CSV table of C-alpha atoms in Angstrom, one decimal:
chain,number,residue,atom,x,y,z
V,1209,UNK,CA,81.7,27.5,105.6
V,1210,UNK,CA,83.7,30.0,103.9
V,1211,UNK,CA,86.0,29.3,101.1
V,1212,UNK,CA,89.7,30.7,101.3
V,1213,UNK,CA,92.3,28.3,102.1
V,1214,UNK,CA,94.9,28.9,104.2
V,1215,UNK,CA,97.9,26.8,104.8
V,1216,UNK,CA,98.5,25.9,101.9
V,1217,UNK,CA,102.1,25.0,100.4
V,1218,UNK,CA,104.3,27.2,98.6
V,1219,UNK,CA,95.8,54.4,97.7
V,1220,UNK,CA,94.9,53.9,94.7
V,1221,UNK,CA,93.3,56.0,91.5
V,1222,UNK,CA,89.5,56.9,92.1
V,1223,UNK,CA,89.5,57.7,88.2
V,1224,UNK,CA,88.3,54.1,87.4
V,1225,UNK,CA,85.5,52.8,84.8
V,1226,UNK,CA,83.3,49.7,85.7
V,1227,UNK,CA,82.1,47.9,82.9
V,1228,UNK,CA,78.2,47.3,83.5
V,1229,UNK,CA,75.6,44.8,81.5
V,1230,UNK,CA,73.3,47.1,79.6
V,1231,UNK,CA,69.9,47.1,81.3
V,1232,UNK,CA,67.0,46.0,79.7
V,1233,UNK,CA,68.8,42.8,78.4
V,1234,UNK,CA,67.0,39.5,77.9
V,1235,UNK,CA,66.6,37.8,80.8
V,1236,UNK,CA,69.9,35.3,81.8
V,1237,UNK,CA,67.4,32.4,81.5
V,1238,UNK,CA,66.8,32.6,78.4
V,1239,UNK,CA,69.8,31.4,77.2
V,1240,UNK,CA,71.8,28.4,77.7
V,1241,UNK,CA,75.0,28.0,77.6
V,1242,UNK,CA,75.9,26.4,74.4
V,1243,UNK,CA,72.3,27.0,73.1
V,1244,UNK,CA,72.1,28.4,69.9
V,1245,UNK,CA,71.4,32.2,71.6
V,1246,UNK,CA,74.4,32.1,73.5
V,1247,UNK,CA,78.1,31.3,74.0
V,1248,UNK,CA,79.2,28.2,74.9
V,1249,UNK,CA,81.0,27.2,78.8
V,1250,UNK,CA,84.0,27.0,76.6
V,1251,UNK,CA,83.6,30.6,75.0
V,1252,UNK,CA,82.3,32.1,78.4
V,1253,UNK,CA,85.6,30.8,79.8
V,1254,UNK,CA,88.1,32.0,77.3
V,1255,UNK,CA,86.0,35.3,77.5
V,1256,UNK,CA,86.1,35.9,81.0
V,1257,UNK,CA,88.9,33.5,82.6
V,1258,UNK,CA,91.5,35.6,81.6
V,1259,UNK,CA,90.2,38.2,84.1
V,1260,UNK,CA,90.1,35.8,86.9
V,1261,UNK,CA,92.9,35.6,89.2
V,1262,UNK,CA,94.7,33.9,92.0
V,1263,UNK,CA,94.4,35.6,95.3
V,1264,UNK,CA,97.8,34.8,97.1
V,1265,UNK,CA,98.1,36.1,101.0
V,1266,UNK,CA,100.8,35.8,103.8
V,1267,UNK,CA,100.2,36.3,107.8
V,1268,UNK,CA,102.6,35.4,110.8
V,1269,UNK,CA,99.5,34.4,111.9
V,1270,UNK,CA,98.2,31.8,110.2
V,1271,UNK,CA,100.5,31.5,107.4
V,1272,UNK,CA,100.6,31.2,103.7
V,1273,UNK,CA,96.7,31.2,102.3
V,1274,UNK,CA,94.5,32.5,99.6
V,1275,UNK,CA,91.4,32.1,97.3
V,1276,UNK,CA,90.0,33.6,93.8
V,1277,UNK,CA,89.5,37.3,92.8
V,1278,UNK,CA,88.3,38.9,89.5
V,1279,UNK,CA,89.5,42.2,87.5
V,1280,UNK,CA,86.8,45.3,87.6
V,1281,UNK,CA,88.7,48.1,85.7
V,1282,UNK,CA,91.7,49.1,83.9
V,1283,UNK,CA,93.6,50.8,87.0
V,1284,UNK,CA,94.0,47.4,88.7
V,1285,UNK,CA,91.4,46.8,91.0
V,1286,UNK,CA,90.7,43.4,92.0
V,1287,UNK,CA,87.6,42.6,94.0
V,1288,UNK,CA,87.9,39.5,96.4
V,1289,UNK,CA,85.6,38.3,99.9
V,1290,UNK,CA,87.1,40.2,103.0
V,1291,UNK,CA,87.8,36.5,104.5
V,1292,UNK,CA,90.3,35.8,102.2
V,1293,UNK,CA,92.6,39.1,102.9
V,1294,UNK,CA,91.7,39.7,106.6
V,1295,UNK,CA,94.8,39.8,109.0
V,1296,UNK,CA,97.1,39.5,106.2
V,1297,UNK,CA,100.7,40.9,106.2
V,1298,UNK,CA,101.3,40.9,102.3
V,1299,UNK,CA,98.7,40.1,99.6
V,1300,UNK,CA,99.8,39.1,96.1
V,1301,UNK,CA,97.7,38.7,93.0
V,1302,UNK,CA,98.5,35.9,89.9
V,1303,UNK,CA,97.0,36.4,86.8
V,1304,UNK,CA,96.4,33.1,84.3
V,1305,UNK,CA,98.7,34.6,82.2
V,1306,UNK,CA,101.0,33.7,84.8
V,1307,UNK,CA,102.1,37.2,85.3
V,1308,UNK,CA,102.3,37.7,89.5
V,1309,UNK,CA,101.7,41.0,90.5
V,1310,UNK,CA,101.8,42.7,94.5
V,1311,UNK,CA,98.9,43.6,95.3
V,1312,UNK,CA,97.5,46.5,98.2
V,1313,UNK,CA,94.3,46.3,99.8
V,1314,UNK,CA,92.3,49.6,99.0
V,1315,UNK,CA,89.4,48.3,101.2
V,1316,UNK,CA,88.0,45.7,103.5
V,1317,UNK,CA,84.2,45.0,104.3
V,1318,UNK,CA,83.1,42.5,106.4
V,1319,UNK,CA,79.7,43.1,107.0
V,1320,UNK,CA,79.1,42.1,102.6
V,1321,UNK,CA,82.2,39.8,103.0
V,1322,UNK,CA,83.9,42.1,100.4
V,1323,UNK,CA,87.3,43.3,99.6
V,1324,UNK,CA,89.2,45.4,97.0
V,1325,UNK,CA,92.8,45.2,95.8
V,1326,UNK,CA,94.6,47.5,93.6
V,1327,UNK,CA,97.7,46.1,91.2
V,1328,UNK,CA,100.2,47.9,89.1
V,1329,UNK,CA,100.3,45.7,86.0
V,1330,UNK,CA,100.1,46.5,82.7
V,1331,UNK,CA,97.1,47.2,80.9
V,1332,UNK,CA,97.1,44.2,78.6
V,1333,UNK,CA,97.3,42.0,81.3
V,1334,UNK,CA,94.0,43.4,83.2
V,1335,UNK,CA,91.0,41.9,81.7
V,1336,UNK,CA,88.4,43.5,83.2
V,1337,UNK,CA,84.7,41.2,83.5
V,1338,UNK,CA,81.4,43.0,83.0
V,1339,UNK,CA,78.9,43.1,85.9
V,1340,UNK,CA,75.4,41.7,85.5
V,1341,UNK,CA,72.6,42.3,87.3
V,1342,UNK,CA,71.6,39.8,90.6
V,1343,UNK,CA,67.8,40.7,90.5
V,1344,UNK,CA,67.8,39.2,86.5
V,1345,UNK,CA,68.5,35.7,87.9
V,1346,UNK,CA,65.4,32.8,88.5
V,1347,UNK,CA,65.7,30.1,90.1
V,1348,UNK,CA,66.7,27.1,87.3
V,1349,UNK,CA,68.8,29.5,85.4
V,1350,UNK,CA,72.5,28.4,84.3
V,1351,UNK,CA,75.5,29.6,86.1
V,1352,UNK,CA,79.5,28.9,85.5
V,1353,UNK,CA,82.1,29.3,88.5
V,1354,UNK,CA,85.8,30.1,87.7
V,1355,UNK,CA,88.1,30.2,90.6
V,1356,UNK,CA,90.9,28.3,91.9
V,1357,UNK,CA,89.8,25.6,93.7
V,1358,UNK,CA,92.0,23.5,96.5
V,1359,UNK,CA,95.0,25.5,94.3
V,1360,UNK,CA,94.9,23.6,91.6
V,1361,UNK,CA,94.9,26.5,89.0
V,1362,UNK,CA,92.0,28.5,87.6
V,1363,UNK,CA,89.0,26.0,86.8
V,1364,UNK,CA,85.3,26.1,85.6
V,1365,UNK,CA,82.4,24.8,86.6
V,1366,UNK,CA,79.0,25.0,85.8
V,1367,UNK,CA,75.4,24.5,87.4
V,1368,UNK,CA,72.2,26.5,88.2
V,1369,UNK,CA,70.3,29.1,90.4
V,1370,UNK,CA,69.1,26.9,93.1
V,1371,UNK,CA,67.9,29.9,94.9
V,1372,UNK,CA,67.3,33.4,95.1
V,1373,UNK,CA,67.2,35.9,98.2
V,1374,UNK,CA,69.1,33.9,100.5
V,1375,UNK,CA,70.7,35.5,103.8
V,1376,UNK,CA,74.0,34.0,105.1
V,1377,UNK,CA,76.1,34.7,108.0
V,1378,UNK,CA,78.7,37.8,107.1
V,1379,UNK,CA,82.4,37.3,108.7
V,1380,UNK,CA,81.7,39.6,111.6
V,1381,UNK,CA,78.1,38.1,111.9
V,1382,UNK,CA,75.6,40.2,110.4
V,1383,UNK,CA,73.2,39.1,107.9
V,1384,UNK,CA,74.4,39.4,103.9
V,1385,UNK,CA,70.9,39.5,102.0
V,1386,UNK,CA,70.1,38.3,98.3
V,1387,UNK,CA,72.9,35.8,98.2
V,1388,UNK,CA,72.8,33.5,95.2
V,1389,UNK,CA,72.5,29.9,95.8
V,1390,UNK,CA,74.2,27.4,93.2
V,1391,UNK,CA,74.7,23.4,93.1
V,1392,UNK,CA,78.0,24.7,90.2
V,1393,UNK,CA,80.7,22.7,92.4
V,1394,UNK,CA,82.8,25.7,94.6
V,1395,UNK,CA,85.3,24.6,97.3
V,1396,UNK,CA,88.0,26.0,99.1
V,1397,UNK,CA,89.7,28.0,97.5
V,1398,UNK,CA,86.9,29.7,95.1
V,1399,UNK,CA,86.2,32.4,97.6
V,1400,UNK,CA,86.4,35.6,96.0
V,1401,UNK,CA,86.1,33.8,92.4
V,1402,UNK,CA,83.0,35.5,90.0
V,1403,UNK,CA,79.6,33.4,89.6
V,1404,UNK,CA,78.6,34.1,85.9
V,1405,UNK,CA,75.5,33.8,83.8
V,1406,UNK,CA,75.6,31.9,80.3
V,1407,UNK,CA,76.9,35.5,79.0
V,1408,UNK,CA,79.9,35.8,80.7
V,1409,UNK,CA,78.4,38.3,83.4
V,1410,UNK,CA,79.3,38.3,86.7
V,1411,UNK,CA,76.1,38.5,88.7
V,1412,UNK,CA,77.7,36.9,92.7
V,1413,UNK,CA,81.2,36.6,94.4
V,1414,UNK,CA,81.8,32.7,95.5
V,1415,UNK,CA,81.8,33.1,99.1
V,1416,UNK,CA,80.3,29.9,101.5
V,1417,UNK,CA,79.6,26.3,101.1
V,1418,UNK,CA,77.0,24.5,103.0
V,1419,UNK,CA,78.6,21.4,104.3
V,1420,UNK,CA,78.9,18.7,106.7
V,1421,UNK,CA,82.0,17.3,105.9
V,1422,UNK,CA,84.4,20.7,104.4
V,1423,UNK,CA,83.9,19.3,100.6
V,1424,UNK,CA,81.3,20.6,98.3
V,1425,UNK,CA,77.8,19.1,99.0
V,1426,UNK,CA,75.8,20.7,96.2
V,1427,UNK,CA,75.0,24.2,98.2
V,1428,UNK,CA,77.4,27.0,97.5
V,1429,UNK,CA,76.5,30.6,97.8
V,1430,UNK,CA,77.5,33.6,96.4
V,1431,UNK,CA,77.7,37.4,97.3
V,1432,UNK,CA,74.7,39.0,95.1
V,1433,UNK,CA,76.9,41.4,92.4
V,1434,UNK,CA,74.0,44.4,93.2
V,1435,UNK,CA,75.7,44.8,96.7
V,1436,UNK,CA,79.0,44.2,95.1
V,1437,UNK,CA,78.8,47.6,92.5
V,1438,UNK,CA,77.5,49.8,95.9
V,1439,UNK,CA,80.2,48.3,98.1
V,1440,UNK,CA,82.7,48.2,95.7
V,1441,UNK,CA,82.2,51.6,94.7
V,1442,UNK,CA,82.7,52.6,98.2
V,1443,UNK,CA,85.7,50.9,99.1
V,1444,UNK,CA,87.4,52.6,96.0
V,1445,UNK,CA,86.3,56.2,96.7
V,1446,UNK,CA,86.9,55.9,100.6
V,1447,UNK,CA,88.4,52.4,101.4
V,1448,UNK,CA,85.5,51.9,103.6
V,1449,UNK,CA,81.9,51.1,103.5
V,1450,UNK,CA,79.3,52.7,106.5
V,1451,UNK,CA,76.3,50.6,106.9
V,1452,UNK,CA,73.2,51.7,108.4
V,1453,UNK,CA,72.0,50.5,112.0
V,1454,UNK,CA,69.5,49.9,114.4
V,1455,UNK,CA,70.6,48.4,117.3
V,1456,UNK,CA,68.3,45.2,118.0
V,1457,UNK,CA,68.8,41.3,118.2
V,1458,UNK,CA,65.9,39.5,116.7
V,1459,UNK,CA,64.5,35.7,117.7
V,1460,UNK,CA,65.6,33.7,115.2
V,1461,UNK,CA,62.9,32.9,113.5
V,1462,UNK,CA,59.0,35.7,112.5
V,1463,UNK,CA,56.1,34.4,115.0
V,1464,UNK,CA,54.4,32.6,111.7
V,1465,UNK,CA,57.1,30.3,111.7
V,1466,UNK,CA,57.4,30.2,115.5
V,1467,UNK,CA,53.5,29.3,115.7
V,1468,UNK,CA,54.1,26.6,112.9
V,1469,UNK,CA,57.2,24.7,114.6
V,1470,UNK,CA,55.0,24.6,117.9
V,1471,UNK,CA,51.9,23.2,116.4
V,1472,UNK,CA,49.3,26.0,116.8
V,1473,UNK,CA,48.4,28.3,115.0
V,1474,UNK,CA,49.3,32.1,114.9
V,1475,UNK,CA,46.2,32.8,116.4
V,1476,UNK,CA,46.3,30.6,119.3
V,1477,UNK,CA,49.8,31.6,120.4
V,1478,UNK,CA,49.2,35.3,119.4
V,1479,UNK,CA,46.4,34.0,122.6
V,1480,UNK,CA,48.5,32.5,124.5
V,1481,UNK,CA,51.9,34.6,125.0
V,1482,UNK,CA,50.1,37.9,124.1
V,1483,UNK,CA,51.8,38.6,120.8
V,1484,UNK,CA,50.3,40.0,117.5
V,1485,UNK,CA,49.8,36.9,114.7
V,1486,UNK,CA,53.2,38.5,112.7
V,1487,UNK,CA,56.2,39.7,113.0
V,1488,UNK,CA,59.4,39.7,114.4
V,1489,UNK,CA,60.2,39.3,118.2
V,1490,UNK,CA,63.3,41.6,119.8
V,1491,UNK,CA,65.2,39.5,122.0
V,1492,UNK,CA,67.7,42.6,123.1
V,1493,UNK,CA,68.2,45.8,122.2
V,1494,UNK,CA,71.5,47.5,122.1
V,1495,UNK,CA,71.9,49.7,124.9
V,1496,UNK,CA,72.0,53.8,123.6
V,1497,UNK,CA,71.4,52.4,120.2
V,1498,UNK,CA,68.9,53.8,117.4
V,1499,UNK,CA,65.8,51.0,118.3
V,1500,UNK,CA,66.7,51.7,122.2
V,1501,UNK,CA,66.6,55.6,122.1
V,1502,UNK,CA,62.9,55.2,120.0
V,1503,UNK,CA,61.8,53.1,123.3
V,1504,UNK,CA,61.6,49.8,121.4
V,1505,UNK,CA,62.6,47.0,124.4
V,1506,UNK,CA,63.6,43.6,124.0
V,1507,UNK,CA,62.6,40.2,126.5
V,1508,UNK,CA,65.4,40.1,128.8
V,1509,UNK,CA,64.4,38.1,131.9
V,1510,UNK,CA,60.8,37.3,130.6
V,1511,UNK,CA,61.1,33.4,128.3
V,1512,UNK,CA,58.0,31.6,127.4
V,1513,UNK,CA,58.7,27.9,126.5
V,1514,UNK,CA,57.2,27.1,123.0
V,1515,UNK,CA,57.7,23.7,122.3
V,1516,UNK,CA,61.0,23.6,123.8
V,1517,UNK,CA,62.3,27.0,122.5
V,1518,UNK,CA,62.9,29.7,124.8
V,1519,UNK,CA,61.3,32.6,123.2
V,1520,UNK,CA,62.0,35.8,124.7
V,1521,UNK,CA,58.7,38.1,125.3
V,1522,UNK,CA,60.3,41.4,123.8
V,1523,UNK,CA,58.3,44.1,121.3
V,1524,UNK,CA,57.2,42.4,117.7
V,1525,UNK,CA,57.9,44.7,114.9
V,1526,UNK,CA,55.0,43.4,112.5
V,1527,UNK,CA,55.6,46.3,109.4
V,1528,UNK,CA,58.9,48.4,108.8
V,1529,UNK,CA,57.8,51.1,105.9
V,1530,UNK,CA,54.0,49.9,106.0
V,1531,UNK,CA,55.0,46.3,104.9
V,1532,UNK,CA,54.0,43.6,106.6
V,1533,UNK,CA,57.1,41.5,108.4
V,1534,UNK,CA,56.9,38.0,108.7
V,1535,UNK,CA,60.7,37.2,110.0
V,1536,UNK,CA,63.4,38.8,110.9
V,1537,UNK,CA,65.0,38.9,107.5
V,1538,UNK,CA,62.4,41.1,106.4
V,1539,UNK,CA,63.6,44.0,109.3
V,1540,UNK,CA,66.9,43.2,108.6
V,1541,UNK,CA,66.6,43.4,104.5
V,1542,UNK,CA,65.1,47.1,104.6
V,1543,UNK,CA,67.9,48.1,107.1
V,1544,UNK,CA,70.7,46.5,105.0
V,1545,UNK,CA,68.9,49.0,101.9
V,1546,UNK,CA,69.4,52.0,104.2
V,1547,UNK,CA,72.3,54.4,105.3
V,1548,UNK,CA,73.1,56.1,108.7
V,1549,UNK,CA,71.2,59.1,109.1
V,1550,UNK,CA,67.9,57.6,107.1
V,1551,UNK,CA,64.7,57.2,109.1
V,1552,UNK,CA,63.0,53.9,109.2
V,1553,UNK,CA,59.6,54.3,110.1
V,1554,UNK,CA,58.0,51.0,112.3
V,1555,UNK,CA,54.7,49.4,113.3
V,1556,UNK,CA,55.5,48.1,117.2
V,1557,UNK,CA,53.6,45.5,119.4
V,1558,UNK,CA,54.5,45.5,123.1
V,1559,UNK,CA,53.4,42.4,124.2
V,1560,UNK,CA,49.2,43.0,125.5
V,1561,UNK,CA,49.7,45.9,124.1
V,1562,UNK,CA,47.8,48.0,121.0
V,1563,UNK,CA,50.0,49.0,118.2
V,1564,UNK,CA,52.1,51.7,117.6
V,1565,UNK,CA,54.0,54.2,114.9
V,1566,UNK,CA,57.4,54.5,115.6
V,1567,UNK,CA,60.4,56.2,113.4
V,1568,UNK,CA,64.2,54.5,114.0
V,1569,UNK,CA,66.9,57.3,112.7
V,1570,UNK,CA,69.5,54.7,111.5
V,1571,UNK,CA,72.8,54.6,113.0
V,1572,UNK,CA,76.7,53.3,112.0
V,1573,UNK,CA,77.0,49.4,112.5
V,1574,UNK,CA,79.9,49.0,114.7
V,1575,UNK,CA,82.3,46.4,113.5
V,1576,UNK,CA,80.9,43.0,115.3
């Protein structure tokens, strides 16, 4: 579930400088908010909330909506989710200071959930936050939230790392990797809002909720702040971000997991269907596309049932780059890392059949 809310009541400078963490830092779990080592919520909050804003949008569409955002640099660039923005007519950005500035979009990415906006304010109003570093985090280490919740003004909130590596759904369906899970309370409304460690750092942009019932259940996740500096970057210089592309839908889940969720073994339903004991299955390939034209082929018109799943019979790719693939995330990780124009070299399994070397030349993801 994403996190802007909508209904609710009531070319920019490429000359800019993003503040980065130094590297080599301590790691973020080794201090504690309000530990002895570090500053407290309070201090992270009067350090950093001044550079969190209120994302304000209008659309004859849907109507008046918004979410969160947080200042990168002194020119006036704002960096908010994509989900937020999309389709809007005006967008308009409110600083805590109460200061409310119009705002232009520089540049729109859906496939990261990732936007930019430039505002013409005045320099002492732009606080600009410094960006951590997403691979730092562990699992158990503290994080703070500041957003604007349900519009009730800019507010704090603070919890752990529940989670590391994640992959979540992107607005125009393709797969974000490294998301940052969190139990710190998000709702609607945070989208676009930083996810900080105990220093202050922004290391993931609130983006999604896991729920059942539209509030907060104690899964939130967040835009991994390693993707934000490459996108981000992008968007300024060209107000648009290519990612690389192979062309292939994979079964949802590797054949390890397939062979576990059916009750045998990889072995015995490597046996059974014909298929190697790992990897990922290619339900379709897109027709002309990069995996297509290097004679990879997916299983339309040839299901197996296994254990009530219809599991299309398509090539396996069990290694992309001499690694071992165990689900499709792995495939779809490496190709997220790449840009059009790279070669991806893959071990293929046609179903019966021996393995083979084959090399993918990445394309351009098309928009959906």
């Amino acid at each position: 579930m994403y996190l802007g809310i909508s209904n609710i009541d009531g070319g920019g400078s490429k000359d800019v400088t993003i503040t980065e963490a130094p590297g080599g830092a301590v790691p973020t779990g080794s201090v504690d908010p309000g530990s002895a080592e570090g500053p407290s919520v309070q201090e992270v909050y009067n350090q950093d909330g001044p550079g969190v804003v209120t994302v304000e949008v209008a659309s004859r569409e849907v109507g008046p909506g918004g979410g969160s955002g947080f200042v990168i640099d002194k020119q006036g660039h704002v960096v908010t989710n994509q989900h937020v923005v999309d389709g809007a007519d005006s967008v308009s950005v409110a600083f805590a200071s109460g200061a409310r500035e119009e705002a232009r979009v520089v540049g729109e990415d859906p496939s990261t959930d990732l936007a930019v906006l430039q505002v013409d304010a005045p320099k002492q109003t732009l606080k600009p936050l410094t960006l951590g570093d997403s691979e730092a985090l562990g699992v158990g280490d503290p994080v703070i939230a500041i957003g604007n919740p349900l519009n009730v003004g800019i507010s704090v909130t603070t919890g752990i790392v529940s989670g590391v590596g994640r992959p979540i759904k992107a607005p125009n369906n393709y797969t974000i990797n490294g998301a940052v899970q969190t139990d710190a309370a998000i709702n609607p409304g945070n989208s676009g809002g930083p996810l900080l460690d105990a220093r202050g750092t922004v290391v993931g942009v609130n983006s999604q909720i896991f729920s059942e019932t539209g509030g907060f259940q104690g899964v939130g996740f967040a835009v991994p702040v390693n993707t934000v500096k490459g996108v981000v970057e992008q968007l300024i210089e060209t107000g648009r971000v290519e990612h690389g592309f192979i062309g292939v839908s994979m079964f949802q889940v590797g054949i390890g997991e397939l062979a576990a969720y059916s009750g045998r073994d990889a072995a015995k339903l490597s046996d059974e269907l014909g298929l190697p004991e790992n990897g990922a299955i290619v339900s379709k390939t897109t027709r002309g596309g990069p995996a297509d034209e290097a004679g990879l082929k997916g299983g339309e018109g040839r299901e197996e049932d296994v254990a009530g799943l219809p599991v299309p019979i398509g090539d396996v790719i069990t290694e992309v780059r001499g690694e071992p693939v165990s689900t499709p995330d792995d495939v779809i990780e490496v190709v997220n890392s790449l840009k059009p124009g790279d070669d991806l070299p893959l071990t293929v399994v046609t179903p019966g059949e021996e393995p083979r070397d084959v090399t993918v030349r990445l394309g351009v993801q098309p928009p959906e």
